[in-house]
Amino acid sequence: MSGPSGRIDAVLVCGGQWHDFDYARLQLLSALADYEHVRTRVFENYDCLEAIDSADMLITYTCNVVPDPGQQQALIDFVGRGGRWLALHGTNSAIEPTAPGSPSKYVTPRSMGELPAVIGSQFLGHPPIAPYLVEIADPDHPFVADVEPFEVTDELYISELHPPIQVLAHTRFVGASTGFEEGHTSVDEPRPVLYLKDHGDGTVCYFTLGHCRGRFDVQDLGIDDLGKVDRGSWVVPQFDTILARCLEWAITGLISPELA
């Protein structure tokens, strides 16, 4: 899909709520800078239809950034025509506060139309942030080859799945997604952490890890200063390895032998 000069046009959408998007944006742009043939345009939301329409690849790191119907269709069309979409962390989230008096703080409305069926999932909730084990579901796949199970302290996403998806890494969880109306589970089954979802001529690679939070990122929740920063999985070597491989694929459609 690259132009005749070999240039790759990339779009990075990075923004939303409750996360340190400055940090995530810097990490992703720094990684993209290693590829001299990639030209990247950066946006905080999906109000960039012209850029998406002409892009070869799309990277999204968002939380509660819900595309409107026209933007939803543009994203669906992007994948359908052969686009490669690396969707990170909260890309699949739509979150609203509940009514006063509700036992939960948040609901996760189905407000993204047909998009969850294209990206493979929609966020329902997560338990309190705590360490958990990520296991490799498909050790022969180049994205996770030679990566041993590893521990992260991150948001563990319970999502409504839209199969078929090819799960490459997963975790397990039984319990409550505290504060959310949905996302509670009593069934011990794998919860996807990394998967591929094909649609039309294109593919979505969804990686749920990547939580990060700065001192001032939850002021809308009444906390002026957390007094610390949280880098979550970004400081875990295995996360860095897998992310680098996913990014290589998003740019080239291939995996270099040295990354496999």
PDB file of C-alpha atoms in Angstrom:
ATOM      1  CA  MET A   1       0.000   0.000   0.000  1.00  0.00           C
ATOM      2  CA  SER A   2       3.007   2.315   0.109  1.00  0.00           C
ATOM      3  CA  GLY A   3       3.460   4.990  -2.538  1.00  0.00           C
ATOM      4  CA  PRO A   4       5.793   4.667  -5.537  1.00  0.00           C
ATOM      5  CA  SER A   5       8.612   6.275  -3.552  1.00  0.00           C
ATOM      6  CA  GLY A   6       8.351   3.601  -0.863  1.00  0.00           C
ATOM      7  CA  ARG A   7       7.010   6.060   1.708  1.00  0.00           C
ATOM      8  CA  ILE A   8       4.617   4.678   4.314  1.00  0.00           C
ATOM      9  CA  ASP A   9       1.898   7.045   5.491  1.00  0.00           C
ATOM     10  CA  ALA A  10       1.029   6.428   9.139  1.00  0.00           C
ATOM     11  CA  VAL A  11      -1.683   7.909  11.333  1.00  0.00           C
ATOM     12  CA  LEU A  12      -1.332   7.919  15.121  1.00  0.00           C
ATOM     13  CA  VAL A  13      -4.450   8.671  17.175  1.00  0.00           C
ATOM     14  CA  CYS A  14      -3.482   9.163  20.814  1.00  0.00           C
ATOM     15  CA  GLY A  15      -5.798  10.822  23.334  1.00  0.00           C
ATOM     16  CA  GLY A  16      -8.706  10.451  25.697  1.00  0.00           C
ATOM     17  CA  GLN A  17      -9.124  10.182  29.467  1.00  0.00           C
ATOM     18  CA  TRP A  18      -7.309   8.911  32.567  1.00  0.00           C
ATOM     19  CA  HIS A  19      -3.969   8.043  30.951  1.00  0.00           C
ATOM     20  CA  ASP A  20      -0.637   9.748  30.266  1.00  0.00           C
ATOM     21  CA  PHE A  21      -1.050  10.244  26.543  1.00  0.00           C
ATOM     22  CA  ASP A  22       2.017  12.493  26.371  1.00  0.00           C
ATOM     23  CA  TYR A  23       4.154   9.573  27.522  1.00  0.00           C
ATOM     24  CA  ALA A  24       2.520   6.997  25.237  1.00  0.00           C
ATOM     25  CA  ARG A  25       2.684   9.362  22.256  1.00  0.00           C
ATOM     26  CA  LEU A  26       6.390   9.981  22.846  1.00  0.00           C
ATOM     27  CA  GLN A  27       7.177   6.269  23.065  1.00  0.00           C
ATOM     28  CA  LEU A  28       5.273   5.454  19.886  1.00  0.00           C
ATOM     29  CA  LEU A  29       6.688   8.347  17.881  1.00  0.00           C
ATOM     30  CA  SER A  30      10.203   7.522  19.061  1.00  0.00           C
ATOM     31  CA  ALA A  31       9.742   3.956  17.831  1.00  0.00           C
ATOM     32  CA  LEU A  32       8.347   5.135  14.501  1.00  0.00           C
ATOM     33  CA  ALA A  33      11.316   7.496  14.090  1.00  0.00           C
ATOM     34  CA  ASP A  34      13.558   4.459  13.584  1.00  0.00           C
ATOM     35  CA  TYR A  35      11.845   3.923  10.215  1.00  0.00           C
ATOM     36  CA  GLU A  36      13.031   6.685   7.897  1.00  0.00           C
ATOM     37  CA  HIS A  37      10.446   5.846   5.219  1.00  0.00           C
ATOM     38  CA  VAL A  38       7.476   6.370   7.578  1.00  0.00           C
ATOM     39  CA  ARG A  39       5.692   9.712   7.578  1.00  0.00           C
ATOM     40  CA  THR A  40       3.412  10.059  10.618  1.00  0.00           C
ATOM     41  CA  ARG A  41       0.500  12.391  11.214  1.00  0.00           C
ATOM     42  CA  VAL A  42      -0.717  12.698  14.823  1.00  0.00           C
ATOM     43  CA  PHE A  43      -4.232  13.361  16.122  1.00  0.00           C
ATOM     44  CA  GLU A  44      -6.062  13.237  19.474  1.00  0.00           C
ATOM     45  CA  ASN A  45      -9.268  11.758  18.060  1.00  0.00           C
ATOM     46  CA  TYR A  46     -10.789  10.391  14.855  1.00  0.00           C
ATOM     47  CA  ASP A  47     -11.600  13.775  13.343  1.00  0.00           C
ATOM     48  CA  CYS A  48      -9.007  13.059  10.661  1.00  0.00           C
ATOM     49  CA  LEU A  49     -10.904  11.257   7.928  1.00  0.00           C
ATOM     50  CA  GLU A  50      -8.731  12.549   5.086  1.00  0.00           C
ATOM     51  CA  ALA A  51      -5.607  11.265   6.828  1.00  0.00           C
ATOM     52  CA  ILE A  52      -7.157   7.858   7.568  1.00  0.00           C
ATOM     53  CA  ASP A  53      -8.399   7.572   3.999  1.00  0.00           C
ATOM     54  CA  SER A  54      -4.869   7.972   2.621  1.00  0.00           C
ATOM     55  CA  ALA A  55      -3.015   6.042   5.348  1.00  0.00           C
ATOM     56  CA  ASP A  56      -1.176   2.769   4.932  1.00  0.00           C
ATOM     57  CA  MET A  57      -1.176   2.027   8.651  1.00  0.00           C
ATOM     58  CA  LEU A  58      -3.012   3.206  11.748  1.00  0.00           C
ATOM     59  CA  ILE A  59      -1.907   3.160  15.391  1.00  0.00           C
ATOM     60  CA  THR A  60      -4.387   4.026  18.132  1.00  0.00           C
ATOM     61  CA  TYR A  61      -3.745   4.506  21.829  1.00  0.00           C
ATOM     62  CA  THR A  62      -6.937   5.949  23.283  1.00  0.00           C
ATOM     63  CA  CYS A  63      -9.346   5.686  26.182  1.00  0.00           C
ATOM     64  CA  ASN A  64     -13.004   6.600  25.772  1.00  0.00           C
ATOM     65  CA  VAL A  65     -12.509   8.206  22.380  1.00  0.00           C
ATOM     66  CA  VAL A  66     -15.662   7.085  20.564  1.00  0.00           C
ATOM     67  CA  PRO A  67     -15.762   7.695  16.809  1.00  0.00           C
ATOM     68  CA  ASP A  68     -18.997   9.095  15.401  1.00  0.00           C
ATOM     69  CA  PRO A  69     -20.867   7.058  12.754  1.00  0.00           C
ATOM     70  CA  GLY A  70     -18.959   8.602   9.840  1.00  0.00           C
ATOM     71  CA  GLN A  71     -15.640   7.992  11.548  1.00  0.00           C
ATOM     72  CA  GLN A  72     -16.671   4.429  12.397  1.00  0.00           C
ATOM     73  CA  GLN A  73     -17.323   3.746   8.727  1.00  0.00           C
ATOM     74  CA  ALA A  74     -14.003   5.321   7.723  1.00  0.00           C
ATOM     75  CA  LEU A  75     -12.169   2.998  10.115  1.00  0.00           C
ATOM     76  CA  ILE A  76     -14.089  -0.024   8.856  1.00  0.00           C
ATOM     77  CA  ASP A  77     -13.304   0.957   5.270  1.00  0.00           C
ATOM     78  CA  PHE A  78      -9.629   1.483   6.136  1.00  0.00           C
ATOM     79  CA  VAL A  79      -9.260  -2.106   7.328  1.00  0.00           C
ATOM     80  CA  GLY A  80     -11.451  -3.515   4.570  1.00  0.00           C
ATOM     81  CA  ARG A  81      -9.260  -2.042   1.823  1.00  0.00           C
ATOM     82  CA  GLY A  82      -6.137  -3.656   3.272  1.00  0.00           C
ATOM     83  CA  GLY A  83      -5.063  -1.307   6.052  1.00  0.00           C
ATOM     84  CA  ARG A  84      -3.033  -2.515   9.022  1.00  0.00           C
ATOM     85  CA  TRP A  85      -4.348  -1.222  12.371  1.00  0.00           C
ATOM     86  CA  LEU A  86      -2.316  -1.598  15.567  1.00  0.00           C
ATOM     87  CA  ALA A  87      -4.898  -0.920  18.284  1.00  0.00           C
ATOM     88  CA  LEU A  88      -3.471  -0.463  21.770  1.00  0.00           C
ATOM     89  CA  HIS A  89      -4.896  -0.503  25.283  1.00  0.00           C
ATOM     90  CA  GLY A  90      -8.239   1.337  25.523  1.00  0.00           C
ATOM     91  CA  THR A  91      -8.992   1.717  21.822  1.00  0.00           C
ATOM     92  CA  ASN A  92     -12.064  -0.518  22.245  1.00  0.00           C
ATOM     93  CA  SER A  93     -13.561   1.493  25.129  1.00  0.00           C
ATOM     94  CA  ALA A  94     -16.730   3.556  25.354  1.00  0.00           C
ATOM     95  CA  ILE A  95     -17.344   4.594  28.973  1.00  0.00           C
ATOM     96  CA  GLU A  96     -20.080   6.711  30.546  1.00  0.00           C
ATOM     97  CA  PRO A  97     -20.927   7.513  34.185  1.00  0.00           C
ATOM     98  CA  THR A  98     -23.972   5.796  35.635  1.00  0.00           C
ATOM     99  CA  ALA A  99     -26.959   7.626  37.054  1.00  0.00           C
ATOM    100  CA  PRO A 100     -26.740   8.908  40.648  1.00  0.00           C
ATOM    101  CA  GLY A 101     -27.479   6.156  43.131  1.00  0.00           C
ATOM    102  CA  SER A 102     -26.290   3.351  40.888  1.00  0.00           C
ATOM    103  CA  PRO A 103     -24.146   0.684  42.564  1.00  0.00           C
ATOM    104  CA  SER A 104     -21.590   1.087  39.757  1.00  0.00           C
ATOM    105  CA  LYS A 105     -19.715   4.187  38.612  1.00  0.00           C
ATOM    106  CA  TYR A 106     -19.513   3.421  34.901  1.00  0.00           C
ATOM    107  CA  VAL A 107     -21.373   1.739  32.079  1.00  0.00           C
ATOM    108  CA  THR A 108     -19.869   0.671  28.773  1.00  0.00           C
ATOM    109  CA  PRO A 109     -22.554   1.411  26.144  1.00  0.00           C
ATOM    110  CA  ARG A 110     -22.600  -0.243  22.743  1.00  0.00           C
ATOM    111  CA  SER A 111     -22.124   3.076  20.994  1.00  0.00           C
ATOM    112  CA  MET A 112     -19.502   2.130  18.393  1.00  0.00           C
ATOM    113  CA  GLY A 113     -21.824   0.585  15.831  1.00  0.00           C
ATOM    114  CA  GLU A 114     -20.232  -2.201  13.781  1.00  0.00           C
ATOM    115  CA  LEU A 115     -16.683  -1.208  14.732  1.00  0.00           C
ATOM    116  CA  PRO A 116     -16.247  -3.739  17.590  1.00  0.00           C
ATOM    117  CA  ALA A 117     -17.023  -6.532  15.131  1.00  0.00           C
ATOM    118  CA  VAL A 118     -14.147  -5.267  12.972  1.00  0.00           C
ATOM    119  CA  ILE A 119     -11.605  -4.764  15.756  1.00  0.00           C
ATOM    120  CA  GLY A 120     -12.694  -7.946  17.529  1.00  0.00           C
ATOM    121  CA  SER A 121     -13.787  -6.689  20.949  1.00  0.00           C
ATOM    122  CA  GLN A 122     -15.389  -4.012  23.099  1.00  0.00           C
ATOM    123  CA  PHE A 123     -14.238  -3.114  26.605  1.00  0.00           C
ATOM    124  CA  LEU A 124     -16.612  -4.005  29.463  1.00  0.00           C
ATOM    125  CA  GLY A 125     -14.532  -3.341  32.578  1.00  0.00           C
ATOM    126  CA  HIS A 126     -11.375  -4.132  34.476  1.00  0.00           C
ATOM    127  CA  PRO A 127     -10.549  -5.106  38.061  1.00  0.00           C
ATOM    128  CA  PRO A 128      -8.325  -2.860  40.186  1.00  0.00           C
ATOM    129  CA  ILE A 129      -4.816  -2.590  38.761  1.00  0.00           C
ATOM    130  CA  ALA A 130      -2.669  -5.415  40.133  1.00  0.00           C
ATOM    131  CA  PRO A 131       0.048  -7.778  38.869  1.00  0.00           C
ATOM    132  CA  TYR A 132      -1.074 -10.588  36.571  1.00  0.00           C
ATOM    133  CA  LEU A 133       0.551 -13.209  34.380  1.00  0.00           C
ATOM    134  CA  VAL A 134       0.487 -12.976  30.587  1.00  0.00           C
ATOM    135  CA  GLU A 135       0.775 -16.393  28.950  1.00  0.00           C
ATOM    136  CA  ILE A 136       1.667 -17.146  25.350  1.00  0.00           C
ATOM    137  CA  ALA A 137      -1.217 -18.764  23.485  1.00  0.00           C
ATOM    138  CA  ASP A 138       0.521 -19.334  20.128  1.00  0.00           C
ATOM    139  CA  PRO A 139       4.287 -19.739  20.728  1.00  0.00           C
ATOM    140  CA  ASP A 140       4.947 -20.343  17.033  1.00  0.00           C
ATOM    141  CA  HIS A 141       3.659 -16.947  15.951  1.00  0.00           C
ATOM    142  CA  PRO A 142       6.437 -14.422  15.190  1.00  0.00           C
ATOM    143  CA  PHE A 143       4.888 -11.728  17.417  1.00  0.00           C
ATOM    144  CA  VAL A 144       5.455 -13.857  20.520  1.00  0.00           C
ATOM    145  CA  ALA A 145       8.042 -16.458  19.476  1.00  0.00           C
ATOM    146  CA  ASP A 146      10.614 -17.146  22.232  1.00  0.00           C
ATOM    147  CA  VAL A 147       8.758 -14.913  24.706  1.00  0.00           C
ATOM    148  CA  GLU A 148       8.230 -16.652  28.040  1.00  0.00           C
ATOM    149  CA  PRO A 149       5.191 -15.954  30.245  1.00  0.00           C
ATOM    150  CA  PHE A 150       5.663 -12.602  31.966  1.00  0.00           C
ATOM    151  CA  GLU A 151       4.096 -10.537  34.725  1.00  0.00           C
ATOM    152  CA  VAL A 152       2.697  -7.050  34.267  1.00  0.00           C
ATOM    153  CA  THR A 153       0.989  -4.539  36.509  1.00  0.00           C
ATOM    154  CA  ASP A 154      -1.612  -3.168  34.154  1.00  0.00           C
ATOM    155  CA  GLU A 155      -5.332  -2.872  33.538  1.00  0.00           C
ATOM    156  CA  LEU A 156      -6.674  -6.384  32.891  1.00  0.00           C
ATOM    157  CA  TYR A 157      -9.377  -5.933  30.272  1.00  0.00           C
ATOM    158  CA  ILE A 158     -12.567  -7.942  30.322  1.00  0.00           C
ATOM    159  CA  SER A 159     -14.090  -7.441  26.892  1.00  0.00           C
ATOM    160  CA  GLU A 160     -17.026  -8.556  24.822  1.00  0.00           C
ATOM    161  CA  LEU A 161     -15.401 -10.576  22.053  1.00  0.00           C
ATOM    162  CA  HIS A 162     -16.366 -10.644  18.385  1.00  0.00           C
ATOM    163  CA  PRO A 163     -14.837 -13.797  16.895  1.00  0.00           C
ATOM    164  CA  PRO A 164     -13.168 -15.162  14.971  1.00  0.00           C
ATOM    165  CA  ILE A 165      -9.963 -13.799  16.451  1.00  0.00           C
ATOM    166  CA  GLN A 166      -6.479 -15.335  16.535  1.00  0.00           C
ATOM    167  CA  VAL A 167      -5.328 -15.095  20.148  1.00  0.00           C
ATOM    168  CA  LEU A 168      -1.553 -14.895  20.555  1.00  0.00           C
ATOM    169  CA  ALA A 169      -1.317 -14.083  24.282  1.00  0.00           C
ATOM    170  CA  HIS A 170      -3.836 -14.222  27.098  1.00  0.00           C
ATOM    171  CA  THR A 171      -4.308 -14.044  30.832  1.00  0.00           C
ATOM    172  CA  ARG A 172      -6.896 -15.474  33.238  1.00  0.00           C
ATOM    173  CA  PHE A 173      -9.197 -13.738  35.689  1.00  0.00           C
ATOM    174  CA  VAL A 174     -12.189 -14.549  37.867  1.00  0.00           C
ATOM    175  CA  GLY A 175     -13.802 -11.775  39.876  1.00  0.00           C
ATOM    176  CA  ALA A 176     -15.351  -8.316  39.725  1.00  0.00           C
ATOM    177  CA  SER A 177     -14.528  -5.355  37.543  1.00  0.00           C
ATOM    178  CA  THR A 178     -14.920  -2.981  40.452  1.00  0.00           C
ATOM    179  CA  GLY A 179     -16.762   0.217  39.561  1.00  0.00           C
ATOM    180  CA  PHE A 180     -18.120  -1.076  36.246  1.00  0.00           C
ATOM    181  CA  GLU A 181     -21.627  -2.320  35.561  1.00  0.00           C
ATOM    182  CA  GLU A 182     -20.248  -5.117  33.372  1.00  0.00           C
ATOM    183  CA  GLY A 183     -17.037  -7.100  33.193  1.00  0.00           C
ATOM    184  CA  HIS A 184     -17.672  -9.361  36.188  1.00  0.00           C
ATOM    185  CA  THR A 185     -16.871 -13.013  35.647  1.00  0.00           C
ATOM    186  CA  SER A 186     -17.105 -16.288  37.527  1.00  0.00           C
ATOM    187  CA  VAL A 187     -15.772 -18.374  34.650  1.00  0.00           C
ATOM    188  CA  ASP A 188     -12.069 -19.198  34.587  1.00  0.00           C
ATOM    189  CA  GLU A 189     -11.213 -18.883  30.913  1.00  0.00           C
ATOM    190  CA  PRO A 190      -8.495 -17.161  28.860  1.00  0.00           C
ATOM    191  CA  ARG A 191      -8.839 -13.392  28.446  1.00  0.00           C
ATOM    192  CA  PRO A 192      -7.150 -12.151  25.244  1.00  0.00           C
ATOM    193  CA  VAL A 193      -4.205  -9.786  25.685  1.00  0.00           C
ATOM    194  CA  LEU A 194      -2.883  -9.907  22.112  1.00  0.00           C
ATOM    195  CA  TYR A 195      -4.840 -11.042  19.091  1.00  0.00           C
ATOM    196  CA  LEU A 196      -5.297 -10.599  15.340  1.00  0.00           C
ATOM    197  CA  LYS A 197      -8.623  -9.930  13.639  1.00  0.00           C
ATOM    198  CA  ASP A 198      -9.020 -10.035   9.856  1.00  0.00           C
ATOM    199  CA  HIS A 199     -11.571  -7.925   8.034  1.00  0.00           C
ATOM    200  CA  GLY A 200     -11.793  -7.697   4.264  1.00  0.00           C
ATOM    201  CA  ASP A 201      -8.269  -7.315   2.903  1.00  0.00           C
ATOM    202  CA  GLY A 202      -6.861  -5.877   6.150  1.00  0.00           C
ATOM    203  CA  THR A 203      -6.035  -6.886   9.694  1.00  0.00           C
ATOM    204  CA  VAL A 204      -6.330  -5.425  13.177  1.00  0.00           C
ATOM    205  CA  CYS A 205      -3.690  -6.307  15.758  1.00  0.00           C
ATOM    206  CA  TYR A 206      -5.091  -5.587  19.222  1.00  0.00           C
ATOM    207  CA  PHE A 207      -2.741  -5.376  22.234  1.00  0.00           C
ATOM    208  CA  THR A 208      -4.547  -4.597  25.488  1.00  0.00           C
ATOM    209  CA  LEU A 209      -1.429  -3.770  27.510  1.00  0.00           C
ATOM    210  CA  GLY A 210       0.116  -0.314  27.777  1.00  0.00           C
ATOM    211  CA  HIS A 211      -1.478   1.438  30.731  1.00  0.00           C
ATOM    212  CA  CYS A 212       0.346   4.562  31.874  1.00  0.00           C
ATOM    213  CA  ARG A 213      -0.724   7.434  34.081  1.00  0.00           C
ATOM    214  CA  GLY A 214       0.870  10.703  35.135  1.00  0.00           C
ATOM    215  CA  ARG A 215       0.366  12.706  38.293  1.00  0.00           C
ATOM    216  CA  PHE A 216      -2.386  14.929  36.894  1.00  0.00           C
ATOM    217  CA  ASP A 217      -4.345  12.570  34.634  1.00  0.00           C
ATOM    218  CA  VAL A 218      -7.373  11.914  36.885  1.00  0.00           C
ATOM    219  CA  GLN A 219      -8.267  15.409  38.032  1.00  0.00           C
ATOM    220  CA  ASP A 220     -11.773  14.928  36.648  1.00  0.00           C
ATOM    221  CA  LEU A 221     -12.185  12.188  39.268  1.00  0.00           C
ATOM    222  CA  GLY A 222     -11.445  14.659  42.064  1.00  0.00           C
ATOM    223  CA  ILE A 223      -7.769  13.781  42.547  1.00  0.00           C
ATOM    224  CA  ASP A 224      -5.664  16.850  41.819  1.00  0.00           C
ATOM    225  CA  ASP A 225      -2.278  15.139  42.112  1.00  0.00           C
ATOM    226  CA  LEU A 226      -1.639  11.407  42.367  1.00  0.00           C
ATOM    227  CA  GLY A 227       1.858  12.156  43.606  1.00  0.00           C
ATOM    228  CA  LYS A 228       3.422   9.513  41.388  1.00  0.00           C
ATOM    229  CA  VAL A 229       3.604   8.309  37.814  1.00  0.00           C
ATOM    230  CA  ASP A 230       2.632   4.832  36.631  1.00  0.00           C
ATOM    231  CA  ARG A 231       4.393   3.333  33.612  1.00  0.00           C
ATOM    232  CA  GLY A 232       2.650  -0.058  33.757  1.00  0.00           C
ATOM    233  CA  SER A 233       3.765  -2.463  31.066  1.00  0.00           C
ATOM    234  CA  TRP A 234       5.969   0.097  29.307  1.00  0.00           C
ATOM    235  CA  VAL A 235       8.864  -0.839  31.624  1.00  0.00           C
ATOM    236  CA  VAL A 236       8.474  -4.602  31.050  1.00  0.00           C
ATOM    237  CA  PRO A 237      11.016  -5.974  28.512  1.00  0.00           C
ATOM    238  CA  GLN A 238       8.610  -8.542  27.065  1.00  0.00           C
ATOM    239  CA  PHE A 239       6.040  -5.828  26.365  1.00  0.00           C
ATOM    240  CA  ASP A 240       8.697  -3.820  24.567  1.00  0.00           C
ATOM    241  CA  THR A 241       9.679  -6.848  22.467  1.00  0.00           C
ATOM    242  CA  ILE A 242       6.121  -7.677  21.449  1.00  0.00           C
ATOM    243  CA  LEU A 243       5.222  -4.060  20.735  1.00  0.00           C
ATOM    244  CA  ALA A 244       8.299  -3.682  18.506  1.00  0.00           C
ATOM    245  CA  ARG A 245       7.256  -6.726  16.495  1.00  0.00           C
ATOM    246  CA  CYS A 246       3.664  -5.507  16.171  1.00  0.00           C
ATOM    247  CA  LEU A 247       4.927  -2.114  15.031  1.00  0.00           C
ATOM    248  CA  GLU A 248       7.230  -3.735  12.474  1.00  0.00           C
ATOM    249  CA  TRP A 249       4.234  -5.600  11.085  1.00  0.00           C
ATOM    250  CA  ALA A 250       2.083  -2.447  10.996  1.00  0.00           C
ATOM    251  CA  ILE A 251       4.748  -0.681   8.949  1.00  0.00           C
ATOM    252  CA  THR A 252       5.818  -3.450   6.603  1.00  0.00           C
ATOM    253  CA  GLY A 253       3.198  -6.171   6.800  1.00  0.00           C
ATOM    254  CA  LEU A 254       6.092  -8.524   7.613  1.00  0.00           C
ATOM    255  CA  ILE A 255       8.238  -9.593  10.546  1.00  0.00           C
ATOM    256  CA  SER A 256      12.005  -9.238  10.210  1.00  0.00           C
ATOM    257  CA  PRO A 257      13.907 -12.467  10.909  1.00  0.00           C
ATOM    258  CA  GLU A 258      15.822 -10.878  13.768  1.00  0.00           C
ATOM    259  CA  LEU A 259      12.522 -10.092  15.513  1.00  0.00           C
ATOM    260  CA  ALA A 260      11.058 -13.561  15.100  1.00  0.00           C
TER     261      ALA A 260
END
